[in-house]
PDB file of C-alpha atoms in Angstrom:
ATOM      1  CA  MET A   1      16.880   1.954  -0.481  1.00  0.00           C
ATOM      2  CA  LEU A   2      18.629   2.237   3.037  1.00  0.00           C
ATOM      3  CA  PHE A   3      21.272  -0.459   1.600  1.00  0.00           C
ATOM      4  CA  ASN A   4      21.534   1.031  -2.120  1.00  0.00           C
ATOM      5  CA  SER A   5      22.449   4.470  -0.244  1.00  0.00           C
ATOM      6  CA  LEU A   6      24.847   3.618   2.260  1.00  0.00           C
ATOM      7  CA  ILE A   7      26.395   1.614   0.228  1.00  0.00           C
ATOM      8  CA  LEU A   8      27.293   4.754  -1.896  1.00  0.00           C
ATOM      9  CA  LEU A   9      27.634   7.082   0.500  1.00  0.00           C
ATOM     10  CA  LEU A  10      30.565   3.823   2.128  1.00  0.00           C
ATOM     11  CA  LEU A  11      32.164   3.507  -1.623  1.00  0.00           C
ATOM     12  CA  SER A  12      31.968   7.385  -2.136  1.00  0.00           C
ATOM     13  CA  ASN A  13      33.342   8.550   1.426  1.00  0.00           C
ATOM     14  CA  ALA A  14      36.641   5.901   1.180  1.00  0.00           C
ATOM     15  CA  ILE A  15      37.487   7.455  -1.984  1.00  0.00           C
ATOM     16  CA  THR A  16      37.539  11.139  -1.107  1.00  0.00           C
ATOM     17  CA  SER A  17      40.426  11.856   1.260  1.00  0.00           C
ATOM     18  CA  ARG A  18      39.332  15.807   1.963  1.00  0.00           C
ATOM     19  CA  ARG A  19      37.083  16.423   5.221  1.00  0.00           C
ATOM     20  CA  ASP A  20      34.626  19.127   3.553  1.00  0.00           C
ATOM     21  CA  LYS A  21      33.916  15.893   0.947  1.00  0.00           C
ATOM     22  CA  SER A  22      33.736  13.493   4.225  1.00  0.00           C
ATOM     23  CA  ILE A  23      31.393  16.108   6.411  1.00  0.00           C
ATOM     24  CA  LEU A  24      28.842  16.452   3.470  1.00  0.00           C
ATOM     25  CA  TYR A  25      28.802  12.409   3.052  1.00  0.00           C
ATOM     26  CA  SER A  26      28.100  12.842   6.646  1.00  0.00           C
ATOM     27  CA  ARG A  27      25.430  14.933   6.744  1.00  0.00           C
ATOM     28  CA  ALA A  28      23.911  12.984   3.798  1.00  0.00           C
ATOM     29  CA  THR A  29      24.199   9.714   5.735  1.00  0.00           C
ATOM     30  CA  ILE A  30      22.107  11.364   8.282  1.00  0.00           C
ATOM     31  CA  THR A  31      19.460  12.436   6.094  1.00  0.00           C
ATOM     32  CA  ILE A  32      19.437   8.961   4.999  1.00  0.00           C
ATOM     33  CA  LEU A  33      18.896   7.254   8.741  1.00  0.00           C
ATOM     34  CA  LEU A  34      16.628   9.706  10.021  1.00  0.00           C
ATOM     35  CA  ILE A  35      13.845   9.248   7.039  1.00  0.00           C
ATOM     36  CA  SER A  36      14.951   5.323   7.092  1.00  0.00           C
ATOM     37  CA  ALA A  37      13.698   5.779  11.226  1.00  0.00           C
ATOM     38  CA  PHE A  38      10.755   7.437  10.120  1.00  0.00           C
ATOM     39  CA  ILE A  39       9.190   5.058   7.612  1.00  0.00           C
ATOM     40  CA  ALA A  40      10.003   1.697  10.268  1.00  0.00           C
ATOM     41  CA  TYR A  41       8.212   4.048  12.621  1.00  0.00           C
ATOM     42  CA  ASP A  42       5.000   4.679   9.963  1.00  0.00           C
ATOM     43  CA  ASN A  43       5.354   0.343   9.438  1.00  0.00           C
ATOM     44  CA  LEU A  44       5.101  -0.488  13.310  1.00  0.00           C
ATOM     45  CA  TYR A  45       1.522  -2.140  14.298  1.00  0.00           C
ATOM     46  CA  LEU A  46       1.799  -3.216  16.744  1.00  0.00           C
ATOM     47  CA  LEU A  47      -1.343  -5.598  17.530  1.00  0.00           C
ATOM     48  CA  PHE A  48      -0.014  -7.227  14.260  1.00  0.00           C
ATOM     49  CA  LEU A  49       3.087  -7.495  15.081  1.00  0.00           C
ATOM     50  CA  ALA A  50       2.116  -9.263  18.873  1.00  0.00           C
ATOM     51  CA  ASN A  51       2.189 -12.330  17.701  1.00  0.00           C
ATOM     52  CA  GLY A  52       5.380 -11.273  15.292  1.00  0.00           C
ATOM     53  CA  VAL A  53       5.579 -12.558  11.228  1.00  0.00           C
ATOM     54  CA  GLY A  54       7.971 -15.163  10.172  1.00  0.00           C
ATOM     55  CA  ILE A  55       8.889 -15.704   6.951  1.00  0.00           C
ATOM     56  CA  PHE A  56      11.043 -18.567   4.932  1.00  0.00           C
ATOM     57  CA  GLY A  57      10.510 -21.173   7.526  1.00  0.00           C
ATOM     58  CA  GLY A  58      11.134 -19.231  10.761  1.00  0.00           C
ATOM     59  CA  LEU A  59      14.250 -17.422   9.079  1.00  0.00           C
ATOM     60  CA  PHE A  60      13.725 -13.663   9.450  1.00  0.00           C
ATOM     61  CA  HIS A  61      10.514 -13.602  12.513  1.00  0.00           C
ATOM     62  CA  VAL A  62       9.632 -10.046  12.884  1.00  0.00           C
ATOM     63  CA  THR A  63       8.179  -8.813  16.329  1.00  0.00           C
ATOM     64  CA  ALA A  64       7.564  -4.938  17.522  1.00  0.00           C
ATOM     65  CA  THR A  65      11.173  -5.269  19.423  1.00  0.00           C
ATOM     66  CA  THR A  66      12.572  -5.957  16.323  1.00  0.00           C
ATOM     67  CA  TYR A  67      11.238  -3.274  15.080  1.00  0.00           C
ATOM     68  CA  PHE A  68      11.769  -1.004  17.879  1.00  0.00           C
ATOM     69  CA  PHE A  69      14.945  -2.384  17.627  1.00  0.00           C
ATOM     70  CA  HIS A  70      15.907  -0.941  14.778  1.00  0.00           C
ATOM     71  CA  ILE A  71      15.092   2.657  15.053  1.00  0.00           C
ATOM     72  CA  PHE A  72      16.762   2.772  18.116  1.00  0.00           C
ATOM     73  CA  ILE A  73      19.937   1.691  16.255  1.00  0.00           C
ATOM     74  CA  PHE A  74      18.714   4.310  13.299  1.00  0.00           C
ATOM     75  CA  LEU A  75      18.637   6.997  15.726  1.00  0.00           C
ATOM     76  CA  ILE A  76      21.708   6.216  17.584  1.00  0.00           C
ATOM     77  CA  THR A  77      23.864   6.180  14.021  1.00  0.00           C
ATOM     78  CA  SER A  78      22.721   9.412  12.847  1.00  0.00           C
ATOM     79  CA  VAL A  79      23.835  10.746  16.245  1.00  0.00           C
ATOM     80  CA  ILE A  80      26.836   9.493  16.435  1.00  0.00           C
ATOM     81  CA  LEU A  81      27.527  10.792  12.534  1.00  0.00           C
ATOM     82  CA  LEU A  82      25.663  13.945  14.148  1.00  0.00           C
ATOM     83  CA  LEU A  83      28.880  14.499  16.238  1.00  0.00           C
ATOM     84  CA  THR A  84      31.272  14.362  13.448  1.00  0.00           C
ATOM     85  CA  SER A  85      29.445  15.982  10.870  1.00  0.00           C
ATOM     86  CA  PHE A  86      30.261  19.894  11.911  1.00  0.00           C
ATOM     87  CA  TYR A  87      34.048  21.353  10.650  1.00  0.00           C
ATOM     88  CA  PRO A  88      36.357  21.638  14.040  1.00  0.00           C
ATOM     89  CA  ARG A  89      36.608  24.778  14.837  1.00  0.00           C
ATOM     90  CA  LYS A  90      39.986  26.391  15.095  1.00  0.00           C
ATOM     91  CA  VAL A  91      41.314  27.401  18.483  1.00  0.00           C
TER      92      VAL A  91
END
């Protein structure tokens, strides 16, 4: 969900040159990132991830630390987009 929606928003944002469309896309991306952070937090089960889960012979190794890192990245990205998702004030 996150990958598909972000690719769609990046492609549509690259095509348009109007500022108001870019702001709407940024707001939609903030919503997507916050929902993804909530889903990642909801799936966080610390007792199960204490030792970590490895798939494909350890290629993808998931621990509680990586889950917290993903949640942190989602929240920081949404805050950065929040700073640019409003109309500039005319002075």
